[in-house]
Amino acid sequence: TPTVYSDLPLFDSGSVVDVNVVNLDVTHTWVGDLDLALTSPEGTTVWIMDRTCSSADNIDINFNDEAAPGPWPCPPVDGGTYQPSNPLAGFDGEETLGNWTLTVRDNANADGGSLNSWSLQICRTVPVVETPFFADGFESGTTGGWSATVPAP
């Protein structure tokens, strides 16, 4: 198949502060044929690796906007952390809840390969929600009640 899609569902809600793609492991000859993209639940797509390393084989790499500047090695199989082709900051402020999709597109389709694994590290802010709690210690003759507090950030 010239294009492979892999979904990673996230079940926690929040607003994206930082996204990293980790443990990206692809077996493929001539990785220069490949484009890789990450798409958020809101539909934003960031192309993280664009046809690089020519005839090198395989990928074992991590992507983080905060990684030291500079190109990744060719072949990109050292398991190191590098900046993606386009910033993952494009997801900042978006909702984390839902399916995140990694797309691997083979532009030549003359050889095969496999997406072996990938993961996400997402730093998020959590919405502040008023949490009810039972207030005890009432004076004799009172009936108790509920109060709300907002947790400290």
PDB file of C-alpha atoms in Angstrom:
ATOM      1  CA  THR A   1       0.000   0.000   0.000  1.00  0.00           C
ATOM      2  CA  PRO A   2       1.495   3.356  -0.975  1.00  0.00           C
ATOM      3  CA  THR A   3       0.011   5.094   2.094  1.00  0.00           C
ATOM      4  CA  VAL A   4      -0.369   3.693   5.614  1.00  0.00           C
ATOM      5  CA  TYR A   5      -2.438   5.313   8.362  1.00  0.00           C
ATOM      6  CA  SER A   6      -1.986   4.451  12.030  1.00  0.00           C
ATOM      7  CA  ASP A   7      -4.371   5.823  14.671  1.00  0.00           C
ATOM      8  CA  LEU A   8      -3.468   6.424  18.295  1.00  0.00           C
ATOM      9  CA  PRO A   9      -6.566   7.261  20.371  1.00  0.00           C
ATOM     10  CA  LEU A  10      -6.116   9.540  23.375  1.00  0.00           C
ATOM     11  CA  PHE A  11      -8.820   9.507  26.007  1.00  0.00           C
ATOM     12  CA  ASP A  12      -7.811  12.492  28.151  1.00  0.00           C
ATOM     13  CA  SER A  13      -9.004  15.985  27.398  1.00  0.00           C
ATOM     14  CA  GLY A  14      -6.813  19.047  27.569  1.00  0.00           C
ATOM     15  CA  SER A  15      -5.109  21.708  25.530  1.00  0.00           C
ATOM     16  CA  VAL A  16      -1.812  20.821  23.813  1.00  0.00           C
ATOM     17  CA  VAL A  17       1.261  22.593  25.172  1.00  0.00           C
ATOM     18  CA  ASP A  18       3.872  20.321  23.550  1.00  0.00           C
ATOM     19  CA  VAL A  19       3.861  17.236  21.295  1.00  0.00           C
ATOM     20  CA  ASN A  20       6.741  14.841  20.658  1.00  0.00           C
ATOM     21  CA  VAL A  21       6.764  11.829  18.338  1.00  0.00           C
ATOM     22  CA  VAL A  22       8.810   9.065  19.959  1.00  0.00           C
ATOM     23  CA  ASN A  23       9.853   5.519  19.198  1.00  0.00           C
ATOM     24  CA  LEU A  24       9.200   5.958  15.485  1.00  0.00           C
ATOM     25  CA  ASP A  25      10.351   2.677  13.962  1.00  0.00           C
ATOM     26  CA  VAL A  26       9.918   2.047  10.225  1.00  0.00           C
ATOM     27  CA  THR A  27      11.423  -0.750   8.153  1.00  0.00           C
ATOM     28  CA  HIS A  28      11.760   0.391   4.549  1.00  0.00           C
ATOM     29  CA  THR A  29      14.410   0.461   1.861  1.00  0.00           C
ATOM     30  CA  TRP A  30      15.134   3.846   0.341  1.00  0.00           C
ATOM     31  CA  VAL A  31      13.554   6.045   3.036  1.00  0.00           C
ATOM     32  CA  GLY A  32      13.989   8.983   0.670  1.00  0.00           C
ATOM     33  CA  ASP A  33      10.707   7.790  -0.871  1.00  0.00           C
ATOM     34  CA  LEU A  34       8.788   8.437   2.347  1.00  0.00           C
ATOM     35  CA  ASP A  35       6.840  11.368   3.756  1.00  0.00           C
ATOM     36  CA  LEU A  36       5.569  11.116   7.327  1.00  0.00           C
ATOM     37  CA  ALA A  37       2.858  13.296   8.850  1.00  0.00           C
ATOM     38  CA  LEU A  38       1.024  13.595  12.149  1.00  0.00           C
ATOM     39  CA  THR A  39      -2.632  14.679  12.175  1.00  0.00           C
ATOM     40  CA  SER A  40      -4.433  15.848  15.314  1.00  0.00           C
ATOM     41  CA  PRO A  41      -8.042  15.052  16.282  1.00  0.00           C
ATOM     42  CA  GLU A  42      -8.909  18.577  15.078  1.00  0.00           C
ATOM     43  CA  GLY A  43      -7.538  17.816  11.595  1.00  0.00           C
ATOM     44  CA  THR A  44      -4.285  19.798  11.690  1.00  0.00           C
ATOM     45  CA  THR A  45      -1.506  17.995   9.794  1.00  0.00           C
ATOM     46  CA  VAL A  46       2.219  18.526  10.328  1.00  0.00           C
ATOM     47  CA  TRP A  47       4.656  16.845   7.925  1.00  0.00           C
ATOM     48  CA  ILE A  48       7.402  15.685  10.276  1.00  0.00           C
ATOM     49  CA  MET A  49       9.739  13.972   7.798  1.00  0.00           C
ATOM     50  CA  ASP A  50       9.827  14.905   4.115  1.00  0.00           C
ATOM     51  CA  ARG A  51      11.636  12.596   1.678  1.00  0.00           C
ATOM     52  CA  THR A  52      15.047  12.604   3.270  1.00  0.00           C
ATOM     53  CA  CYS A  53      18.172  10.442   3.342  1.00  0.00           C
ATOM     54  CA  SER A  54      17.898   9.256  -0.261  1.00  0.00           C
ATOM     55  CA  SER A  55      18.751   5.547  -0.532  1.00  0.00           C
ATOM     56  CA  ALA A  56      19.251   4.939   3.217  1.00  0.00           C
ATOM     57  CA  ASP A  57      17.228   2.147   4.805  1.00  0.00           C
ATOM     58  CA  ASN A  58      14.940   2.205   7.847  1.00  0.00           C
ATOM     59  CA  ILE A  59      13.956   4.774  10.474  1.00  0.00           C
ATOM     60  CA  ASP A  60      14.441   4.698  14.254  1.00  0.00           C
ATOM     61  CA  ILE A  61      14.082   8.276  15.479  1.00  0.00           C
ATOM     62  CA  ASN A  62      12.283  10.682  17.836  1.00  0.00           C
ATOM     63  CA  PHE A  63      10.987  14.167  16.997  1.00  0.00           C
ATOM     64  CA  ASN A  64      10.889  17.086  19.426  1.00  0.00           C
ATOM     65  CA  ASP A  65      10.762  20.812  18.567  1.00  0.00           C
ATOM     66  CA  GLU A  66      13.121  21.501  21.480  1.00  0.00           C
ATOM     67  CA  ALA A  67      15.855  19.122  20.226  1.00  0.00           C
ATOM     68  CA  ALA A  68      19.241  20.580  19.348  1.00  0.00           C
ATOM     69  CA  PRO A  69      19.213  22.137  15.870  1.00  0.00           C
ATOM     70  CA  GLY A  70      20.835  20.231  13.067  1.00  0.00           C
ATOM     71  CA  PRO A  71      20.062  17.474  10.624  1.00  0.00           C
ATOM     72  CA  TRP A  72      19.300  13.918  11.686  1.00  0.00           C
ATOM     73  CA  PRO A  73      21.752  11.238  10.567  1.00  0.00           C
ATOM     74  CA  CYS A  74      21.325   9.297   7.354  1.00  0.00           C
ATOM     75  CA  PRO A  75      20.220   6.621   7.773  1.00  0.00           C
ATOM     76  CA  PRO A  76      18.058   7.957  10.628  1.00  0.00           C
ATOM     77  CA  VAL A  77      18.424   4.853  12.784  1.00  0.00           C
ATOM     78  CA  ASP A  78      20.338   5.971  15.882  1.00  0.00           C
ATOM     79  CA  GLY A  79      17.234   6.342  18.077  1.00  0.00           C
ATOM     80  CA  GLY A  80      18.201   9.973  18.709  1.00  0.00           C
ATOM     81  CA  THR A  81      15.923  12.971  19.119  1.00  0.00           C
ATOM     82  CA  TYR A  82      15.832  15.607  16.374  1.00  0.00           C
ATOM     83  CA  GLN A  83      13.702  18.519  15.223  1.00  0.00           C
ATOM     84  CA  PRO A  84      11.040  17.497  12.705  1.00  0.00           C
ATOM     85  CA  SER A  85      10.895  18.909   9.159  1.00  0.00           C
ATOM     86  CA  ASN A  86       8.026  21.160  10.299  1.00  0.00           C
ATOM     87  CA  PRO A  87       7.341  22.277  13.879  1.00  0.00           C
ATOM     88  CA  LEU A  88       5.033  20.187  16.028  1.00  0.00           C
ATOM     89  CA  ALA A  89       4.094  23.510  17.664  1.00  0.00           C
ATOM     90  CA  GLY A  90       1.414  23.636  14.968  1.00  0.00           C
ATOM     91  CA  PHE A  91      -0.696  21.583  17.402  1.00  0.00           C
ATOM     92  CA  ASP A  92      -0.299  23.963  20.352  1.00  0.00           C
ATOM     93  CA  GLY A  93      -3.628  24.957  21.864  1.00  0.00           C
ATOM     94  CA  GLU A  94      -5.566  22.127  20.211  1.00  0.00           C
ATOM     95  CA  GLU A  95      -7.640  19.489  22.020  1.00  0.00           C
ATOM     96  CA  THR A  96      -5.788  16.279  22.943  1.00  0.00           C
ATOM     97  CA  LEU A  97      -8.878  14.048  23.102  1.00  0.00           C
ATOM     98  CA  GLY A  98      -9.473  11.862  20.042  1.00  0.00           C
ATOM     99  CA  ASN A  99      -7.540  10.008  17.341  1.00  0.00           C
ATOM    100  CA  TRP A 100      -4.041  11.141  16.435  1.00  0.00           C
ATOM    101  CA  THR A 101      -3.003   9.712  13.070  1.00  0.00           C
ATOM    102  CA  LEU A 102       0.461   9.008  11.726  1.00  0.00           C
ATOM    103  CA  THR A 103       0.564   8.869   7.922  1.00  0.00           C
ATOM    104  CA  VAL A 104       3.422   7.190   6.088  1.00  0.00           C
ATOM    105  CA  ARG A 105       3.314   7.876   2.353  1.00  0.00           C
ATOM    106  CA  ASP A 106       5.557   5.973  -0.072  1.00  0.00           C
ATOM    107  CA  ASN A 107       6.011   8.199  -3.115  1.00  0.00           C
ATOM    108  CA  ALA A 108       7.726   5.538  -5.242  1.00  0.00           C
ATOM    109  CA  ASN A 109       5.832   2.383  -4.248  1.00  0.00           C
ATOM    110  CA  ALA A 110       8.488   0.198  -5.874  1.00  0.00           C
ATOM    111  CA  ASP A 111       9.548  -1.476  -2.627  1.00  0.00           C
ATOM    112  CA  GLY A 112       7.856  -2.472   0.601  1.00  0.00           C
ATOM    113  CA  GLY A 113       8.145  -1.684   4.230  1.00  0.00           C
ATOM    114  CA  SER A 114       6.355  -1.609   7.538  1.00  0.00           C
ATOM    115  CA  LEU A 115       5.483   0.807  10.298  1.00  0.00           C
ATOM    116  CA  ASN A 116       6.651  -1.118  13.365  1.00  0.00           C
ATOM    117  CA  SER A 117       5.888   1.339  16.168  1.00  0.00           C
ATOM    118  CA  TRP A 118       5.368   4.950  17.167  1.00  0.00           C
ATOM    119  CA  SER A 119       4.237   6.839  20.251  1.00  0.00           C
ATOM    120  CA  LEU A 120       3.324  10.327  21.354  1.00  0.00           C
ATOM    121  CA  GLN A 121       4.377  12.365  24.346  1.00  0.00           C
ATOM    122  CA  ILE A 122       1.913  15.173  24.913  1.00  0.00           C
ATOM    123  CA  CYS A 123       2.113  17.865  27.546  1.00  0.00           C
ATOM    124  CA  ARG A 124      -1.309  19.397  28.104  1.00  0.00           C
ATOM    125  CA  THR A 125      -3.146  21.811  30.304  1.00  0.00           C
ATOM    126  CA  VAL A 126      -6.173  20.415  32.045  1.00  0.00           C
ATOM    127  CA  PRO A 127      -9.357  22.462  32.241  1.00  0.00           C
ATOM    128  CA  VAL A 128     -10.050  23.768  35.735  1.00  0.00           C
ATOM    129  CA  VAL A 129     -13.282  22.237  36.980  1.00  0.00           C
ATOM    130  CA  GLU A 130     -15.082  23.102  40.151  1.00  0.00           C
ATOM    131  CA  THR A 131     -15.028  20.020  42.344  1.00  0.00           C
ATOM    132  CA  PRO A 132     -17.746  19.625  44.969  1.00  0.00           C
ATOM    133  CA  PHE A 133     -16.803  18.252  48.363  1.00  0.00           C
ATOM    134  CA  PHE A 134     -18.725  17.551  51.542  1.00  0.00           C
ATOM    135  CA  ALA A 135     -18.101  20.198  54.151  1.00  0.00           C
ATOM    136  CA  ASP A 136     -18.061  18.751  57.645  1.00  0.00           C
ATOM    137  CA  GLY A 137     -17.667  20.290  61.080  1.00  0.00           C
ATOM    138  CA  PHE A 138     -21.045  22.047  61.124  1.00  0.00           C
ATOM    139  CA  GLU A 139     -22.453  23.319  64.381  1.00  0.00           C
ATOM    140  CA  SER A 140     -25.149  21.270  66.074  1.00  0.00           C
ATOM    141  CA  GLY A 141     -28.519  21.693  64.418  1.00  0.00           C
ATOM    142  CA  THR A 142     -27.207  22.438  60.903  1.00  0.00           C
ATOM    143  CA  THR A 143     -27.798  20.098  58.015  1.00  0.00           C
ATOM    144  CA  GLY A 144     -24.515  20.138  56.120  1.00  0.00           C
ATOM    145  CA  GLY A 145     -24.041  21.188  52.540  1.00  0.00           C
ATOM    146  CA  TRP A 146     -21.854  21.365  49.486  1.00  0.00           C
ATOM    147  CA  SER A 147     -19.185  23.835  48.685  1.00  0.00           C
ATOM    148  CA  ALA A 148     -17.004  24.267  45.612  1.00  0.00           C
ATOM    149  CA  THR A 149     -13.327  24.910  45.344  1.00  0.00           C
ATOM    150  CA  VAL A 150     -11.029  25.437  42.406  1.00  0.00           C
ATOM    151  CA  PRO A 151      -7.774  23.485  42.603  1.00  0.00           C
ATOM    152  CA  ALA A 152      -4.579  25.527  42.444  1.00  0.00           C
ATOM    153  CA  PRO A 153      -2.935  25.389  38.999  1.00  0.00           C
TER     154      PRO A 153
END
